[in-house]
PDB file of C-alpha atoms in Angstrom:
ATOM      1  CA  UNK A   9     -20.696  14.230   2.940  1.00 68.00           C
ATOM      2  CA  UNK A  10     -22.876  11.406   2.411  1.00 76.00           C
ATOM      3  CA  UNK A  11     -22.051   7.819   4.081  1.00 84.00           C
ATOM      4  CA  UNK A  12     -20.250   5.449   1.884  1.00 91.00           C
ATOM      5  CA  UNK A  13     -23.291   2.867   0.565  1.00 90.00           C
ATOM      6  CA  UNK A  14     -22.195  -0.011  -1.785  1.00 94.00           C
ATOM      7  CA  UNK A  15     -24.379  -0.689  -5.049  1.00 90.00           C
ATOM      8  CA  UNK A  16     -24.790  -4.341  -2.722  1.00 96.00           C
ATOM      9  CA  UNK A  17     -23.421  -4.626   0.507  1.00 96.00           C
ATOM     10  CA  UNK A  18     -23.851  -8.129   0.720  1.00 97.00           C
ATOM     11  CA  UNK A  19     -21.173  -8.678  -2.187  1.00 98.00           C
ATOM     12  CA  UNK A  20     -19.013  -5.734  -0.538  1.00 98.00           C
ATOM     13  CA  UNK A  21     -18.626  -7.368   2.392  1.00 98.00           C
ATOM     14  CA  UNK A  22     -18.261 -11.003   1.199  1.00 98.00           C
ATOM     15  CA  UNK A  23     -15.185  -9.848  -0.804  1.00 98.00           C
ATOM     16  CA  UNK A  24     -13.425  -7.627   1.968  1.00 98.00           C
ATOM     17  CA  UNK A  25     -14.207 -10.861   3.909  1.00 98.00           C
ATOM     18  CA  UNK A  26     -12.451 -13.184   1.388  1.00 98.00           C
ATOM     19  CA  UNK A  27      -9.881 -11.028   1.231  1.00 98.00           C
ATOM     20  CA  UNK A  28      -9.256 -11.483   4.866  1.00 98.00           C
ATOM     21  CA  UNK A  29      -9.480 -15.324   4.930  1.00 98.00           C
ATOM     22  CA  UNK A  30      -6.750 -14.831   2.169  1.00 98.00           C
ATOM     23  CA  UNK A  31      -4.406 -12.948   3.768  1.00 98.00           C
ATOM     24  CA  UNK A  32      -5.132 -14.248   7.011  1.00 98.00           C
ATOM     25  CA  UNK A  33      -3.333 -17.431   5.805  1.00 98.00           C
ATOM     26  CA  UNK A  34       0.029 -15.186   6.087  1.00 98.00           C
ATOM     27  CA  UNK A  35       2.412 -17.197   8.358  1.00 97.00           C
ATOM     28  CA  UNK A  36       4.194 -14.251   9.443  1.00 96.00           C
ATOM     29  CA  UNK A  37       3.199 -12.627  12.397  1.00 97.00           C
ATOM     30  CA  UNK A  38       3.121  -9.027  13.646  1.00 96.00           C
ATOM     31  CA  UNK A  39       2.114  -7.948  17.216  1.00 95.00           C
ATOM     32  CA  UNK A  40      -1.054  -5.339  16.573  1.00 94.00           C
ATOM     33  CA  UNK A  41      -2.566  -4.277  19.959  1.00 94.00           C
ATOM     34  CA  UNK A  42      -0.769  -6.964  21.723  1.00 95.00           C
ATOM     35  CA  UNK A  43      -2.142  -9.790  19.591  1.00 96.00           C
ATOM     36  CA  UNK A  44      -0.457 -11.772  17.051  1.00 98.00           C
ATOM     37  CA  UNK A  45      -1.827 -10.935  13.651  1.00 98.00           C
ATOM     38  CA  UNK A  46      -1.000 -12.349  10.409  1.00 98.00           C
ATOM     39  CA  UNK A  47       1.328  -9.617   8.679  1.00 98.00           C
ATOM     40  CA  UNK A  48      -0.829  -9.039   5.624  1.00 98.00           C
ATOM     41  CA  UNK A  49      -4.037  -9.317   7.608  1.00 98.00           C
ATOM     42  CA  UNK A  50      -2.455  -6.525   8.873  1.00 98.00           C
ATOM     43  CA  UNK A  51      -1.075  -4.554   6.361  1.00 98.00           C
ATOM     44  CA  UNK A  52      -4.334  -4.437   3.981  1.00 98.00           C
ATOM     45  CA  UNK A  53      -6.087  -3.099   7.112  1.00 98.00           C
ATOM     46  CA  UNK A  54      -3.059  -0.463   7.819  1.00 98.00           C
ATOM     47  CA  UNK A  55      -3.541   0.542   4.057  1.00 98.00           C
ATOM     48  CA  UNK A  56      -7.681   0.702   4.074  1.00 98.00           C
ATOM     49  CA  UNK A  57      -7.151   3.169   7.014  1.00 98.00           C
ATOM     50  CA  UNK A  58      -4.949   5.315   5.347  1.00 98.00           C
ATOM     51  CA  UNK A  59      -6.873   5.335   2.127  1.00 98.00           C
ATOM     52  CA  UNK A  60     -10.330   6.171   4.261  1.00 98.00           C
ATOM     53  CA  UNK A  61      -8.336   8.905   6.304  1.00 98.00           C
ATOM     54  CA  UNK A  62      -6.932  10.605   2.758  1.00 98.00           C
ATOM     55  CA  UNK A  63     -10.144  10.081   0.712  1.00 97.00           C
ATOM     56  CA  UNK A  64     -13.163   9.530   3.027  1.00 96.00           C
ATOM     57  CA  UNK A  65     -15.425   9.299   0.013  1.00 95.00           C
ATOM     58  CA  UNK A  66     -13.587   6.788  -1.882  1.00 97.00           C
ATOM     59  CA  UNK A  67     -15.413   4.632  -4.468  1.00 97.00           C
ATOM     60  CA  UNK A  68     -16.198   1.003  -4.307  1.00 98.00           C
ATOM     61  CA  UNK A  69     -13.131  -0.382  -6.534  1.00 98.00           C
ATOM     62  CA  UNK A  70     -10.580   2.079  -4.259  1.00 98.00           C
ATOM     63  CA  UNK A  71     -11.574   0.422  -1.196  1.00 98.00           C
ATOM     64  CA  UNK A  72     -11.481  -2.967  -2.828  1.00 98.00           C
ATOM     65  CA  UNK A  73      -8.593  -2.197  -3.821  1.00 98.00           C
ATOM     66  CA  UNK A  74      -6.787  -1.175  -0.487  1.00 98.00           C
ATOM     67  CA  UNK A  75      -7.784  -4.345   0.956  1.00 98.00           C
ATOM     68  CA  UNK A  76      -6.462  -6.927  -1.362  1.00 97.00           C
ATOM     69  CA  UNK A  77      -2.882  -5.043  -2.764  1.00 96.00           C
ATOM     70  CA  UNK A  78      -0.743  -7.390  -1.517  1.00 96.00           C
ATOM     71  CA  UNK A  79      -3.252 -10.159  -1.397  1.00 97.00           C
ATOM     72  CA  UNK A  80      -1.429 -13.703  -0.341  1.00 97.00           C
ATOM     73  CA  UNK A  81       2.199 -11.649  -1.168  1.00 96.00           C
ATOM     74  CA  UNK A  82       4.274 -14.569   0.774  1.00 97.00           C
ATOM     75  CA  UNK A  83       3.528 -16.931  -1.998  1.00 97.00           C
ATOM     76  CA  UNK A  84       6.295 -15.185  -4.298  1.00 97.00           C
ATOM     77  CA  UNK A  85       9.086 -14.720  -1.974  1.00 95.00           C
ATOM     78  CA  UNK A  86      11.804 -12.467  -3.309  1.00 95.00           C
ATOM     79  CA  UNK A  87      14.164 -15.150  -2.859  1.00 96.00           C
ATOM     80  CA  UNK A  88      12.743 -17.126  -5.930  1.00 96.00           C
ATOM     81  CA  UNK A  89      14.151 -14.780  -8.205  1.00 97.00           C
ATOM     82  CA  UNK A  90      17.901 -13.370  -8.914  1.00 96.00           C
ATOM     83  CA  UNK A  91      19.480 -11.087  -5.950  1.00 94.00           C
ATOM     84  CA  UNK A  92      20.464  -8.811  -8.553  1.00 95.00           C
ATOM     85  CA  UNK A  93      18.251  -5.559  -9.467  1.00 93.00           C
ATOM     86  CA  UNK A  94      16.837  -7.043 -12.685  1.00 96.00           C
ATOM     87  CA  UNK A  95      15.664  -9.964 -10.598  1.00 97.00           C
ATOM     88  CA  UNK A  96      13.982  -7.472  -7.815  1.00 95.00           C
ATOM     89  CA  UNK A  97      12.277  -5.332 -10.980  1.00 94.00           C
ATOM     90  CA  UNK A  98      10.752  -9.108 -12.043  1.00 96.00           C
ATOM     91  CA  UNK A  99       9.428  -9.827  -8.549  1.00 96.00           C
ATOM     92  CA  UNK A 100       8.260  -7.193  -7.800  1.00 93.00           C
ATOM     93  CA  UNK A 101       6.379  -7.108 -11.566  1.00 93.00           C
ATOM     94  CA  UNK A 102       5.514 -10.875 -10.673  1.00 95.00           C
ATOM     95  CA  UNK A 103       4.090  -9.803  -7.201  1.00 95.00           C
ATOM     96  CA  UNK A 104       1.895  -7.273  -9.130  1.00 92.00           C
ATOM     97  CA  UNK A 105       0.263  -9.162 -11.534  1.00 94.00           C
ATOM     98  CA  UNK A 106      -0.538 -12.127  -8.889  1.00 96.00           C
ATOM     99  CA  UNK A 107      -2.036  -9.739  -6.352  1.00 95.00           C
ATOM    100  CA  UNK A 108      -4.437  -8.420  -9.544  1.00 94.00           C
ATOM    101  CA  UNK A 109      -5.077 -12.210 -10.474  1.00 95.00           C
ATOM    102  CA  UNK A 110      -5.801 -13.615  -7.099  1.00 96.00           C
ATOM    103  CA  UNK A 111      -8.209 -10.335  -6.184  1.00 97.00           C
ATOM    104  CA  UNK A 112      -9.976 -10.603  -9.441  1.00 97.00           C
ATOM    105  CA  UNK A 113     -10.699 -14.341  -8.894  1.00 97.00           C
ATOM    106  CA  UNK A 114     -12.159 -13.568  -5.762  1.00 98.00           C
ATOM    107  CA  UNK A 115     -14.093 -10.401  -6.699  1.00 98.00           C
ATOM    108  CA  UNK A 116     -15.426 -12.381  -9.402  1.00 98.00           C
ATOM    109  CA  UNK A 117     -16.928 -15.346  -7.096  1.00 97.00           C
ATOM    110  CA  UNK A 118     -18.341 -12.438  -5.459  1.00 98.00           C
ATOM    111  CA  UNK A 119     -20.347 -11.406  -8.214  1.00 98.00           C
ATOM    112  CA  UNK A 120     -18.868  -8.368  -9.303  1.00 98.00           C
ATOM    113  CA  UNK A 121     -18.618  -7.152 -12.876  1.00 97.00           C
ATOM    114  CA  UNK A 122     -16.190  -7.289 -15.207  1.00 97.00           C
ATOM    115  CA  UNK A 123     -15.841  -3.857 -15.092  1.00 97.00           C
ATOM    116  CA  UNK A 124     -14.854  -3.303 -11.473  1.00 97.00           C
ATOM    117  CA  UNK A 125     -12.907  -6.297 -12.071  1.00 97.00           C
ATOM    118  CA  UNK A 126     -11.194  -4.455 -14.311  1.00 97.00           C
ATOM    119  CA  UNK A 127     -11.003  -1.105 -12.312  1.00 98.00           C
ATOM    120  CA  UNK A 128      -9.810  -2.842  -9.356  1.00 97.00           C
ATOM    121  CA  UNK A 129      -7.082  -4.407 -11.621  1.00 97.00           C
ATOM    122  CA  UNK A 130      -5.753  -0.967 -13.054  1.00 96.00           C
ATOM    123  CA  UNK A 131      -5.714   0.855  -9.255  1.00 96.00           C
ATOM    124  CA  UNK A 132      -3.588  -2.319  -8.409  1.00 95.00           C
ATOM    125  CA  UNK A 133      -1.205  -2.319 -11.073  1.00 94.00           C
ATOM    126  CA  UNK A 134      -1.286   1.464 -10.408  1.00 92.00           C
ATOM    127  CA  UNK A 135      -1.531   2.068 -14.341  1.00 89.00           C
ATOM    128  CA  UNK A 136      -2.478   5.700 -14.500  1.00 89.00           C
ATOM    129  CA  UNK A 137      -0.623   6.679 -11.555  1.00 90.00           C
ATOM    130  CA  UNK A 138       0.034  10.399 -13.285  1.00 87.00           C
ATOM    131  CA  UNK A 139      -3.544  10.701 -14.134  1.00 94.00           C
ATOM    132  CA  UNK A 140      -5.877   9.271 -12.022  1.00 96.00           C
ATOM    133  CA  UNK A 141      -6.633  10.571  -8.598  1.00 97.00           C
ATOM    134  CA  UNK A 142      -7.557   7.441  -6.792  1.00 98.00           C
ATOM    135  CA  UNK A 143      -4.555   5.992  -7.706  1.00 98.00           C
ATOM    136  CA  UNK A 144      -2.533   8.551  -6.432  1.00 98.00           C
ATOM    137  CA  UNK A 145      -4.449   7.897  -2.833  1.00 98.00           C
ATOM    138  CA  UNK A 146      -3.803   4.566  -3.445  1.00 98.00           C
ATOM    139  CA  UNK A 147      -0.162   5.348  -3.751  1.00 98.00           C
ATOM    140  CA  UNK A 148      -0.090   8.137  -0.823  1.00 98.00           C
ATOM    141  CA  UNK A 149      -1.215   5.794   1.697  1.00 98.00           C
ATOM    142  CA  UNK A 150       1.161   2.921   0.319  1.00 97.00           C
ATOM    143  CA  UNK A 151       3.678   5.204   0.953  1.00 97.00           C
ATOM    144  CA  UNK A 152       2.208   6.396   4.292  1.00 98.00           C
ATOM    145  CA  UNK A 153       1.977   2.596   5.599  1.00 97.00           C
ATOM    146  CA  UNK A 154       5.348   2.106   4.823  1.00 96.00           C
ATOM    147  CA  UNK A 155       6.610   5.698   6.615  1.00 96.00           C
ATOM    148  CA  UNK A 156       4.251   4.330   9.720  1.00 96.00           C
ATOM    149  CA  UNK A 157       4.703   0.793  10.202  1.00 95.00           C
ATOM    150  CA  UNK A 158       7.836  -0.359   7.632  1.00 94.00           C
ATOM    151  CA  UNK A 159      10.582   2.244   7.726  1.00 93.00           C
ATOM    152  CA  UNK A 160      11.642   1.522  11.519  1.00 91.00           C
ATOM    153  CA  UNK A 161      12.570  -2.430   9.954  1.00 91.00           C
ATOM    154  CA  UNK A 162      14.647  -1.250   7.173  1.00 90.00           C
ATOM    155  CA  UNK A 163      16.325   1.587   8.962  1.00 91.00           C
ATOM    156  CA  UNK A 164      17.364  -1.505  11.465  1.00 91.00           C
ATOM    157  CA  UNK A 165      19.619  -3.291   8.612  1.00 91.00           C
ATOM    158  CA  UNK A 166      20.405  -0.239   5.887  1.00 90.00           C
ATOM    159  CA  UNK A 167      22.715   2.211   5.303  1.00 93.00           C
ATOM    160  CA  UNK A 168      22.086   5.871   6.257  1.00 92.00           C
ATOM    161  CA  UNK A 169      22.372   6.525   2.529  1.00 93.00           C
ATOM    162  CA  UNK A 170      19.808   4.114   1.384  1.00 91.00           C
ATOM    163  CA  UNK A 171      17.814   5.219   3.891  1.00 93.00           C
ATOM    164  CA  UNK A 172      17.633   8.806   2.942  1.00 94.00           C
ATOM    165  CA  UNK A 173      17.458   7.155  -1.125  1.00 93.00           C
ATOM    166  CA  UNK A 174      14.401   4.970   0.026  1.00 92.00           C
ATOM    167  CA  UNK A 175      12.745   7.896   1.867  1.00 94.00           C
ATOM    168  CA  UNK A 176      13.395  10.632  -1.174  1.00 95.00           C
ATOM    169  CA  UNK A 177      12.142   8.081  -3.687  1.00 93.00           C
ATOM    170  CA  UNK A 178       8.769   7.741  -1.656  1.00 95.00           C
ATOM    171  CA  UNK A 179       8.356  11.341  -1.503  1.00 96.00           C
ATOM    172  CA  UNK A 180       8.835  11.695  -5.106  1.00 95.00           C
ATOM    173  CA  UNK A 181       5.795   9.313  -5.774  1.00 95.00           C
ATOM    174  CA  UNK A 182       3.437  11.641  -3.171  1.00 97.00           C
ATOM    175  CA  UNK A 183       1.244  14.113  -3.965  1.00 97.00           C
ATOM    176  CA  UNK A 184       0.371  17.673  -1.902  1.00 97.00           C
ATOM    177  CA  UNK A 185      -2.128  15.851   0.339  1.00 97.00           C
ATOM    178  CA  UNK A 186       0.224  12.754   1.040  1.00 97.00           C
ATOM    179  CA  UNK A 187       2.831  14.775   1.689  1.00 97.00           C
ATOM    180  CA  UNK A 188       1.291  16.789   4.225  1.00 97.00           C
ATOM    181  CA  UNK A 189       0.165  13.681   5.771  1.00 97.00           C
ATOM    182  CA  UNK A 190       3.337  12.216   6.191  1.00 96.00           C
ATOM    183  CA  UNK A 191       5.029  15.587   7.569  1.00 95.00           C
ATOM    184  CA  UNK A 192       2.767  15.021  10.470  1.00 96.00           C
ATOM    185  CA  UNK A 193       3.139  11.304  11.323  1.00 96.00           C
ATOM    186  CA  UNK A 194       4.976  11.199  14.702  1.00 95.00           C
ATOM    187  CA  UNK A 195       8.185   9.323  14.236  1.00 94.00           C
ATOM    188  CA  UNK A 196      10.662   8.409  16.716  1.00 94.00           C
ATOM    189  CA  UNK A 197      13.579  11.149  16.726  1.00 94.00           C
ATOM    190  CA  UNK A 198      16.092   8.758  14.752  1.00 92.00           C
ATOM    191  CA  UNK A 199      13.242   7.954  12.098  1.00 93.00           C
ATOM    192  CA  UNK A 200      12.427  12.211  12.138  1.00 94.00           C
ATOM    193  CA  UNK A 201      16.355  12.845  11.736  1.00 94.00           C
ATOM    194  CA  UNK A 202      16.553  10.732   8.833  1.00 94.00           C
ATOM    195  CA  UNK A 203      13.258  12.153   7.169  1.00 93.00           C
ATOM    196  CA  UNK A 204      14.581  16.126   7.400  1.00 93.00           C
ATOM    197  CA  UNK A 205      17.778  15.006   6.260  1.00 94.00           C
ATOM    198  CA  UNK A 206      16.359  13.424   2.897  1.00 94.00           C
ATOM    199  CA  UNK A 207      14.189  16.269   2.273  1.00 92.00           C
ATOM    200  CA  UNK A 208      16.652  19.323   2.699  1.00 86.00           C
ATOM    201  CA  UNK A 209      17.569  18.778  -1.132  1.00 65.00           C
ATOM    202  CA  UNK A 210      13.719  19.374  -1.600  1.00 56.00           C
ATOM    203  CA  UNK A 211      13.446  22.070   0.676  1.00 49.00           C
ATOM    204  CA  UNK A 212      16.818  24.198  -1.343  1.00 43.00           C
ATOM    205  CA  UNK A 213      15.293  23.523  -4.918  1.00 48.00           C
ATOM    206  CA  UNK A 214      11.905  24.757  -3.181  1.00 45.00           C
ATOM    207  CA  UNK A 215      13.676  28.012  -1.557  1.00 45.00           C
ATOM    208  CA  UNK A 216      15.959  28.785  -4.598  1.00 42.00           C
TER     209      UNK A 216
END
């Protein structure tokens, strides 16, 4: 496999960079090696990982777009919209198209083109999510990041049965590869418990 070589690694590197100084603005912080990190500093380098360790070869625009997904995502908290599930489908639509605006702006001052721009845009929005392998990795190892490093938070303050929900509605979004990634992620024993219990409806449908 040949080594990953942007078309100008100058401009590569200034916009993961920028990306950084974005997200390193977060002023939530998460504990990552024993230092204090700002949560989506964080996060976009949990999810580069994870994209690198499912596709090693990824292109340019994948591995932009790993590192600015949830680019400045504390601007647009969720409690600016209704508590009610029509409000959380319009953040969370909201949260999707400023991540896309904000990363464009920067790739642009870059110097990228308007078609990576626009690339970068569509693996963010995750518009061909059914057709296009990259943004199926993309989605694997947003799914992955969340199975690592969020699950242990929500299974703190939810219900057993929107746990197991939560956990077969990530599942459902994974392909083969992620799948088989996630099966061998080593969770503590509550976390494990919860994950073989959602996935014993998957397991009969597979068997019968």
């Amino acid at each position: 496999m040949k080594p990953f070589a942007p078309a100008d690694p100058q401009r590569f590197q200034m916009a993961l960079e920028s990306f950084d100084a974005a997200n390193a603005a977060d002023p939530r912080r998460i504990a990552v090696d024993g230092v204090a990190t700002p949560y989506e500093l964080a996060y976009a380098r949990w999810l580069t990982d994870w994209v690198l360790r499912l596709a090693p070869a990824a292109s340019e625009p994948l591995r932009l777009a790993a590192r600015c997904q949830h680019l400045r995502r504390w601007e647009i908290p969720r409690t600016n919209f209704p508590a009610t599930r029509a409000g959380y489908l319009q953040w969370r639509q909201r949260l999707k198209e400023f991540h896309a605006d904000q990363a464009g702006a920067i790739l642009r001052e870059a110097g990228y083109d308007e078609a990576t721009l626009e690339r970068v845009r569509a693996l963010n929005l995750k518009r061909q999510l059914a057709t296009d392998p990259e943004t199926q990795v993309l989605e694997d190892a947003l799914c992955l990041v969340f199975l690592e490093r969020q699950f242990a938070e929500l299974a703190a303050k939810a219900s057993r049965d929107k746990l197991i929900g939560a956990l077969q509605k990530c599942w459902g979004k994974m392909s083969p590869a992620g799948r088989a990634a996630a099966l061998k992620l080593e969770l503590p024993p509550p976390l494990a418990a919860l994950m073989r219990a959602a996935l014993e409806p998957t397991a009969a449908q597979t068997q019968s």
